[in-house]
């Protein structure tokens, strides 16, 4: 198989929250391979509090300066993803379009579920879910028209497995997976591919919970190659979720047990008696999508009750 050099010449990319951490690495890599990059970052603290910066020294400005110094093309944008349409219109004005969107911006408001308040819940959902939706929605009309688009959404292990003290964040990151699956369904016929990644990297987001050694070792650069590959024309996968870190990446999928079908009129005691079967992964299946999942259930029902 030939292995062409993958480039992004002529492509316009928006990377949200790319003033630091993972987003900065995505922006630098895309620009180094020819993309015109909008470096978006509102410049908050990890918990989403606004900060003051001198003119020209906002996080987005610094990354744009790095890209230009290396000979690339980039422009800084400071809008919040909660007003995503402004970011996309900025890209269209600056560079004439939008081909690649990495929904990467994020904040944390970690607190136990017992103590969480409305604002801590709402702000996290707003940045991650509404932010990703607004950027994607604004980019969608351009991508549909040009029959091309690549969207990568930042999910998290917390959204997949849950995480103590992160009810808001894990709900948001699980929401990102639902958004990814549906955008993939709706976009694939028009060559708009949407995937989600759950990164694993040492950044200011992980430095409060990881040791310094681990933060230093798990560099965000080790995530960037895979994420940028998902943004390339060469990538034909869509609707997938990957965990990515440490120069490694792996795909996740849904797995369902063969389960147990009981007679019509069964009792709660029948469920109790068969409990082990519901959780037995021998002969597990892997539904690809909602239709596939439903069809398997309909088929089992028809088979069991000989309905036609
Ligand atoms: P980070 O804090 O370094 O980067 C997030 C960036 O988003 C910051 O620069 C911040 O200013 C910006 N931002 C915050 N709110 C914004 C808004 N409303 N509009 C625009 N920009 C905004 O953290 P990171 O680790 O680089 O995280 C990047 C993404 O990856 C996040 O979505 C995060 O949830 C996700 N993630 C990271 C890890 C990890 O291991 N680092 C794990 C799982 C998920």
Tab-separated table of C-alpha atoms and ligand atoms in Angstrom:
chain	number	residue	atom	x	y	z
A	1	UNK	CA	0.000	0.000	0.000
A	2	UNK	CA	1.377	3.430	-0.904
A	3	UNK	CA	2.050	5.779	1.964
A	4	UNK	CA	1.589	9.329	0.690
A	5	UNK	CA	2.667	12.291	2.765
A	6	UNK	CA	-0.515	13.501	4.378
A	7	UNK	CA	-0.924	17.244	4.021
A	8	UNK	CA	-3.627	19.824	4.594
A	9	UNK	CA	-2.711	22.382	1.927
A	10	UNK	CA	-5.713	24.497	1.003
A	11	UNK	CA	-7.673	23.320	4.047
A	12	UNK	CA	-8.983	25.638	6.743
A	13	UNK	CA	-9.018	24.262	10.278
A	14	UNK	CA	-10.582	25.579	13.468
A	15	UNK	CA	-9.149	24.178	16.676
A	16	UNK	CA	-11.094	25.374	19.696
A	17	UNK	CA	-9.253	25.877	22.964
A	18	UNK	CA	-5.900	25.683	21.164
A	19	UNK	CA	-4.092	28.319	23.204
A	20	UNK	CA	-2.461	25.555	25.273
A	21	UNK	CA	-2.425	21.871	26.141
A	22	UNK	CA	-3.663	19.399	23.545
A	23	UNK	CA	-5.281	21.989	21.264
A	24	UNK	CA	-1.989	23.830	20.805
A	25	UNK	CA	-0.329	20.598	19.609
A	26	UNK	CA	-3.175	19.923	17.150
A	27	UNK	CA	-2.919	23.476	15.773
A	28	UNK	CA	0.868	23.320	15.408
A	29	UNK	CA	0.778	19.964	13.625
A	30	UNK	CA	-2.027	20.908	11.213
A	31	UNK	CA	-0.272	24.192	10.355
A	32	UNK	CA	3.077	22.449	9.858
A	33	UNK	CA	1.370	20.340	7.188
A	34	UNK	CA	-0.134	23.234	5.283
A	35	UNK	CA	-3.516	23.957	6.917
A	36	UNK	CA	-4.607	27.525	7.585
A	37	UNK	CA	-5.486	27.369	11.246
A	38	UNK	CA	-7.804	29.425	13.419
A	39	UNK	CA	-6.334	29.217	16.898
A	40	UNK	CA	-9.381	29.790	19.072
A	41	UNK	CA	-9.041	30.274	22.794
A	42	UNK	CA	-10.977	32.434	25.193
A	43	UNK	CA	-8.089	32.137	27.666
A	44	UNK	CA	-9.723	30.846	30.829
A	45	UNK	CA	-8.380	29.064	33.869
A	46	UNK	CA	-8.993	25.308	34.015
A	47	UNK	CA	-12.256	26.009	35.858
A	48	UNK	CA	-13.407	28.497	33.236
A	49	UNK	CA	-12.677	31.781	35.052
A	50	UNK	CA	-11.670	34.642	32.753
A	51	UNK	CA	-8.116	35.960	32.987
A	52	UNK	CA	-6.485	39.240	31.953
A	53	UNK	CA	-3.714	39.297	29.392
A	54	UNK	CA	-1.650	42.129	27.923
A	55	UNK	CA	-2.315	42.916	24.258
A	56	UNK	CA	-0.807	40.258	22.018
A	57	UNK	CA	-0.069	37.868	24.860
A	58	UNK	CA	-3.292	35.883	25.043
A	59	UNK	CA	-2.766	32.126	24.755
A	60	UNK	CA	-4.156	32.140	21.197
A	61	UNK	CA	-1.750	34.954	20.193
A	62	UNK	CA	1.243	33.013	21.474
A	63	UNK	CA	0.325	29.888	19.511
A	64	UNK	CA	-0.300	31.923	16.363
A	65	UNK	CA	3.154	33.502	16.801
A	66	UNK	CA	4.695	30.011	17.125
A	67	UNK	CA	2.961	28.842	13.946
A	68	UNK	CA	3.986	31.923	11.961
A	69	UNK	CA	7.564	31.657	13.186
A	70	UNK	CA	7.667	28.132	11.788
A	71	UNK	CA	6.393	29.441	8.435
A	72	UNK	CA	2.741	28.434	8.845
A	73	UNK	CA	-0.522	30.335	8.483
A	74	UNK	CA	-2.752	31.029	11.472
A	75	UNK	CA	-5.088	33.599	12.992
A	76	UNK	CA	-6.088	34.079	16.611
A	77	UNK	CA	-9.703	34.110	17.712
A	78	UNK	CA	-10.863	34.801	21.281
A	79	UNK	CA	-14.574	33.993	21.146
A	80	UNK	CA	-16.104	31.471	23.494
A	81	UNK	CA	-17.238	28.201	21.934
A	82	UNK	CA	-20.613	28.929	23.497
A	83	UNK	CA	-20.850	31.424	20.638
A	84	UNK	CA	-19.387	28.973	18.148
A	85	UNK	CA	-20.971	30.615	15.122
A	86	UNK	CA	-18.654	33.623	15.648
A	87	UNK	CA	-15.582	31.373	15.493
A	88	UNK	CA	-16.667	29.701	12.261
A	89	UNK	CA	-17.606	33.032	10.642
A	90	UNK	CA	-14.167	34.321	11.661
A	91	UNK	CA	-12.544	31.363	9.859
A	92	UNK	CA	-14.627	31.968	6.750
A	93	UNK	CA	-13.739	35.676	6.751
A	94	UNK	CA	-10.032	35.116	7.386
A	95	UNK	CA	-9.384	32.096	5.207
A	96	UNK	CA	-12.425	31.642	2.960
A	97	UNK	CA	-14.011	28.490	4.405
A	98	UNK	CA	-13.987	25.716	6.956
A	99	UNK	CA	-12.896	22.115	6.278
A	100	UNK	CA	-11.703	20.818	9.634
A	101	UNK	CA	-13.127	21.388	13.096
A	102	UNK	CA	-11.579	20.082	16.283
A	103	UNK	CA	-13.963	20.658	19.187
A	104	UNK	CA	-11.319	20.640	21.887
A	105	UNK	CA	-12.100	23.523	24.274
A	106	UNK	CA	-13.015	22.432	27.762
A	107	UNK	CA	-13.219	23.278	31.439
A	108	UNK	CA	-13.564	21.377	34.700
A	109	UNK	CA	-15.680	22.114	37.761
A	110	UNK	CA	-14.992	18.999	39.821
A	111	UNK	CA	-17.248	18.528	42.828
A	112	UNK	CA	-19.078	15.580	44.356
A	113	UNK	CA	-22.627	15.032	43.133
A	114	UNK	CA	-23.886	15.651	46.671
A	115	UNK	CA	-22.479	19.175	46.610
A	116	UNK	CA	-22.811	20.192	42.958
A	117	UNK	CA	-24.851	23.329	42.260
A	118	UNK	CA	-26.760	24.412	39.155
A	119	UNK	CA	-23.999	26.753	37.920
A	120	UNK	CA	-21.291	24.079	38.208
A	121	UNK	CA	-23.476	21.693	36.232
A	122	UNK	CA	-24.636	24.191	33.611
A	123	UNK	CA	-21.269	25.839	32.850
A	124	UNK	CA	-19.543	22.536	32.129
A	125	UNK	CA	-22.379	21.254	29.934
A	126	UNK	CA	-22.480	24.620	28.195
A	127	UNK	CA	-18.807	24.728	27.190
A	128	UNK	CA	-18.445	21.072	26.174
A	129	UNK	CA	-21.826	20.104	24.746
A	130	UNK	CA	-23.386	23.375	23.608
A	131	UNK	CA	-19.964	24.687	22.540
A	132	UNK	CA	-19.237	21.653	20.347
A	133	UNK	CA	-22.782	21.708	18.969
A	134	UNK	CA	-22.660	25.435	18.093
A	135	UNK	CA	-19.287	25.197	16.321
A	136	UNK	CA	-20.367	22.076	14.423
A	137	UNK	CA	-23.747	23.552	13.544
A	138	UNK	CA	-22.152	26.713	12.132
A	139	UNK	CA	-19.582	24.684	10.156
A	140	UNK	CA	-22.158	22.163	8.922
A	141	UNK	CA	-23.739	24.292	6.208
A	142	UNK	CA	-20.340	24.950	4.631
A	143	UNK	CA	-19.303	21.318	4.893
A	144	UNK	CA	-22.570	20.071	3.396
A	145	UNK	CA	-22.283	22.500	0.509
A	146	UNK	CA	-18.701	21.578	-0.325
A	147	UNK	CA	-19.340	17.865	0.384
A	148	UNK	CA	-16.306	17.708	2.620
A	149	UNK	CA	-15.635	18.024	6.313
A	150	UNK	CA	-13.686	16.434	9.128
A	151	UNK	CA	-14.828	16.909	12.724
A	152	UNK	CA	-13.066	15.560	15.795
A	153	UNK	CA	-14.760	15.955	19.156
A	154	UNK	CA	-12.917	15.722	22.458
A	155	UNK	CA	-14.616	13.254	24.746
A	156	UNK	CA	-12.950	11.727	27.795
A	157	UNK	CA	-12.495	8.473	29.683
A	158	UNK	CA	-14.700	10.182	32.259
A	159	UNK	CA	-17.545	10.245	29.724
A	160	UNK	CA	-17.050	6.575	28.909
A	161	UNK	CA	-16.403	5.068	32.326
A	162	UNK	CA	-17.576	7.782	34.738
A	163	UNK	CA	-15.393	9.495	37.303
A	164	UNK	CA	-15.809	10.412	40.965
A	165	UNK	CA	-16.505	14.140	41.386
A	166	UNK	CA	-17.202	14.674	37.683
A	167	UNK	CA	-20.960	14.188	37.229
A	168	UNK	CA	-21.092	17.377	35.140
A	169	UNK	CA	-17.985	16.639	33.060
A	170	UNK	CA	-18.722	12.940	32.521
A	171	UNK	CA	-22.274	13.753	31.418
A	172	UNK	CA	-20.926	16.366	28.999
A	173	UNK	CA	-18.271	14.030	27.613
A	174	UNK	CA	-20.801	11.200	27.194
A	175	UNK	CA	-23.036	13.705	25.404
A	176	UNK	CA	-20.168	14.383	23.013
A	177	UNK	CA	-20.215	10.692	22.071
A	178	UNK	CA	-23.930	10.854	21.206
A	179	UNK	CA	-23.345	14.015	19.183
A	180	UNK	CA	-20.466	12.337	17.345
A	181	UNK	CA	-22.525	9.258	16.429
A	182	UNK	CA	-25.431	11.274	15.086
A	183	UNK	CA	-23.295	13.793	13.167
A	184	UNK	CA	-21.527	10.815	11.652
A	185	UNK	CA	-24.849	9.277	10.583
A	186	UNK	CA	-26.086	12.527	9.088
A	187	UNK	CA	-22.811	13.600	7.478
A	188	UNK	CA	-21.242	10.493	6.002
A	189	UNK	CA	-23.148	10.608	2.693
A	190	UNK	CA	-21.746	14.074	2.128
A	191	UNK	CA	-18.191	13.150	3.041
A	192	UNK	CA	-18.406	14.792	6.458
A	193	UNK	CA	-16.720	12.416	8.885
A	194	UNK	CA	-17.037	12.872	12.629
A	195	UNK	CA	-15.080	10.972	15.261
A	196	UNK	CA	-14.485	11.315	18.990
A	197	UNK	CA	-11.300	10.964	20.972
A	198	UNK	CA	-10.734	10.453	24.667
A	199	UNK	CA	-7.223	11.841	25.128
A	200	UNK	CA	-4.751	10.843	27.814
A	201	UNK	CA	-2.149	13.583	28.266
A	202	UNK	CA	-0.265	15.604	30.815
A	203	UNK	CA	-1.709	19.123	30.694
A	204	UNK	CA	-2.925	21.638	33.258
A	205	UNK	CA	-6.166	19.632	33.302
A	206	UNK	CA	-4.466	16.482	34.551
A	207	UNK	CA	-1.685	18.077	36.625
A	208	UNK	CA	-3.911	18.398	39.705
A	209	UNK	CA	-4.608	14.655	39.785
A	210	UNK	CA	-1.468	13.106	38.252
A	211	UNK	CA	2.081	13.087	39.622
A	212	UNK	CA	4.510	15.556	38.044
A	213	UNK	CA	6.480	12.675	36.533
A	214	UNK	CA	3.410	11.319	34.797
A	215	UNK	CA	2.380	14.763	33.527
A	216	UNK	CA	5.872	15.294	32.085
A	217	UNK	CA	5.953	11.819	30.538
A	218	UNK	CA	2.510	11.753	28.848
A	219	UNK	CA	3.130	14.632	26.487
A	220	UNK	CA	0.168	16.089	24.529
A	221	UNK	CA	2.323	15.791	21.383
A	222	UNK	CA	1.826	12.018	21.705
A	223	UNK	CA	-1.900	12.509	21.043
A	224	UNK	CA	-1.668	15.040	18.224
A	225	UNK	CA	-0.634	12.768	15.339
A	226	UNK	CA	-3.639	10.482	15.681
A	227	UNK	CA	-6.106	13.345	16.100
A	228	UNK	CA	-4.717	15.144	13.051
A	229	UNK	CA	-4.880	11.906	11.053
A	230	UNK	CA	-8.633	11.821	11.802
A	231	UNK	CA	-8.781	15.304	10.219
A	232	UNK	CA	-7.183	14.156	6.984
A	233	UNK	CA	-8.683	13.230	3.637
A	234	UNK	CA	-7.000	9.822	3.994
A	235	UNK	CA	-9.117	8.954	7.026
A	236	UNK	CA	-12.241	7.107	5.969
A	237	UNK	CA	-13.512	6.107	9.417
A	238	UNK	CA	-16.477	7.923	10.899
A	239	UNK	CA	-18.590	7.657	14.036
A	240	UNK	CA	-15.773	6.025	15.969
A	241	UNK	CA	-14.430	6.592	19.457
A	242	UNK	CA	-10.734	6.235	20.216
A	243	UNK	CA	-8.758	6.492	23.395
A	244	UNK	CA	-5.480	8.189	22.479
A	245	UNK	CA	-2.314	8.819	24.468
A	246	UNK	CA	1.352	7.844	24.957
A	247	UNK	CA	1.821	7.470	21.164
A	248	UNK	CA	-0.886	4.797	21.322
A	249	UNK	CA	-4.503	4.766	20.153
A	250	UNK	CA	-7.246	2.163	20.308
A	251	UNK	CA	-10.837	2.042	19.136
A	252	UNK	CA	-13.814	1.332	21.379
A	253	UNK	CA	-17.039	-0.429	20.460
A	254	UNK	CA	-20.301	-1.426	22.073
A	255	UNK	CA	-20.618	-4.978	23.249
A	256	UNK	CA	-23.897	-6.558	24.359
A	257	UNK	CA	-24.455	-9.946	25.934
A	258	UNK	CA	-26.607	-12.459	24.082
A	259	UNK	CA	-28.976	-11.748	26.963
A	260	UNK	CA	-32.078	-13.653	27.860
A	261	UNK	CA	-35.585	-13.683	26.368
A	262	UNK	CA	-38.329	-14.839	28.696
A	263	UNK	CA	-41.866	-16.054	27.945
A	264	UNK	CA	-44.695	-13.539	27.619
A	265	UNK	CA	-46.146	-13.056	31.090
A	266	UNK	CA	-42.844	-13.687	32.871
A	267	UNK	CA	-42.462	-12.593	36.467
A	268	UNK	CA	-39.816	-10.623	38.342
A	269	UNK	CA	-38.843	-13.928	39.948
A	270	UNK	CA	-38.130	-15.349	36.473
A	271	UNK	CA	-35.743	-12.429	35.873
A	272	UNK	CA	-34.075	-13.148	39.208
A	273	UNK	CA	-33.695	-16.833	38.317
A	274	UNK	CA	-32.027	-15.950	35.002
A	275	UNK	CA	-29.958	-13.032	36.282
A	276	UNK	CA	-26.558	-14.513	35.341
A	277	UNK	CA	-27.585	-14.822	31.670
A	278	UNK	CA	-28.108	-11.060	31.307
A	279	UNK	CA	-24.468	-10.488	32.138
A	280	UNK	CA	-22.888	-13.463	30.364
A	281	UNK	CA	-20.627	-12.182	27.572
A	282	UNK	CA	-20.207	-15.603	25.940
A	283	UNK	CA	-21.670	-15.128	22.424
A	284	UNK	CA	-21.748	-11.340	22.867
A	285	UNK	CA	-22.772	-9.194	19.887
A	286	UNK	CA	-21.540	-5.798	18.718
A	287	UNK	CA	-24.380	-3.639	17.355
A	288	UNK	CA	-23.069	-1.121	14.820
A	289	UNK	CA	-25.908	1.358	15.117
A	290	UNK	CA	-29.457	1.814	16.419
A	291	UNK	CA	-31.054	-0.051	13.513
A	292	UNK	CA	-28.666	-2.964	13.890
A	293	UNK	CA	-29.382	-3.075	17.616
A	294	UNK	CA	-33.171	-3.036	17.168
A	295	UNK	CA	-33.094	-5.524	14.303
A	296	UNK	CA	-31.311	-8.109	16.428
A	297	UNK	CA	-34.031	-7.786	19.073
A	298	UNK	CA	-36.837	-8.008	16.491
A	299	UNK	CA	-35.198	-11.105	14.955
A	300	UNK	CA	-34.866	-12.830	18.326
A	301	UNK	CA	-38.511	-12.085	19.099
A	302	UNK	CA	-39.697	-13.453	15.747
A	303	UNK	CA	-37.562	-16.536	16.183
A	304	UNK	CA	-38.749	-17.186	19.746
A	305	UNK	CA	-42.437	-16.673	19.071
A	306	UNK	CA	-42.420	-17.739	15.405
A	307	UNK	CA	-44.104	-14.462	14.412
A	308	UNK	CA	-43.811	-13.512	10.718
B	1	LIG	P1	-6.366	22.720	28.736
B	1	LIG	O1	-7.019	23.333	29.917
B	1	LIG	O2	-4.900	22.863	28.597
B	1	LIG	O3	-7.031	23.234	27.391
B	1	LIG	C1	-8.356	23.658	27.276
B	1	LIG	C2	-8.363	25.005	26.588
B	1	LIG	O4	-9.720	25.380	26.324
B	1	LIG	C3	-7.749	26.121	27.438
B	1	LIG	O5	-6.704	26.753	26.735
B	1	LIG	C4	-8.917	27.064	27.719
B	1	LIG	O6	-8.549	28.432	27.776
B	1	LIG	C5	-9.832	26.772	26.530
B	1	LIG	N1	-11.228	27.112	26.787
B	1	LIG	C6	-11.940	26.875	27.913
B	1	LIG	N2	-13.195	27.316	27.774
B	1	LIG	C7	-13.286	27.833	26.522
B	1	LIG	C8	-14.347	28.429	25.791
B	1	LIG	N3	-15.557	28.606	26.338
B	1	LIG	N4	-14.115	28.836	24.521
B	1	LIG	C9	-12.874	28.698	23.971
B	1	LIG	N5	-11.831	28.159	24.638
B	1	LIG	C10	-12.035	27.713	25.881
B	1	LIG	O7	-6.764	21.163	28.774
B	1	LIG	P2	-6.398	19.943	27.809
B	1	LIG	O8	-5.999	18.827	28.677
B	1	LIG	O9	-5.535	20.366	26.691
B	1	LIG	O10	-7.858	19.554	27.268
B	1	LIG	C11	-8.280	19.661	25.911
B	1	LIG	C12	-9.553	18.836	25.726
B	1	LIG	O11	-9.272	17.449	25.940
B	1	LIG	C13	-10.666	19.193	26.703
B	1	LIG	O12	-11.915	19.108	26.059
B	1	LIG	C14	-10.559	18.118	27.756
B	1	LIG	O13	-11.772	17.932	28.447
B	1	LIG	C15	-10.165	16.932	26.913
B	1	LIG	N6	-9.498	15.877	27.684
B	1	LIG	C16	-8.223	16.001	28.108
B	1	LIG	C17	-7.631	14.938	28.796
B	1	LIG	C18	-6.200	14.975	29.217
B	1	LIG	O14	-5.690	13.904	29.601
B	1	LIG	N7	-5.523	16.100	29.182
B	1	LIG	C19	-8.373	13.791	29.101
B	1	LIG	C20	-9.680	13.703	28.658
B	1	LIG	C21	-10.234	14.740	27.941
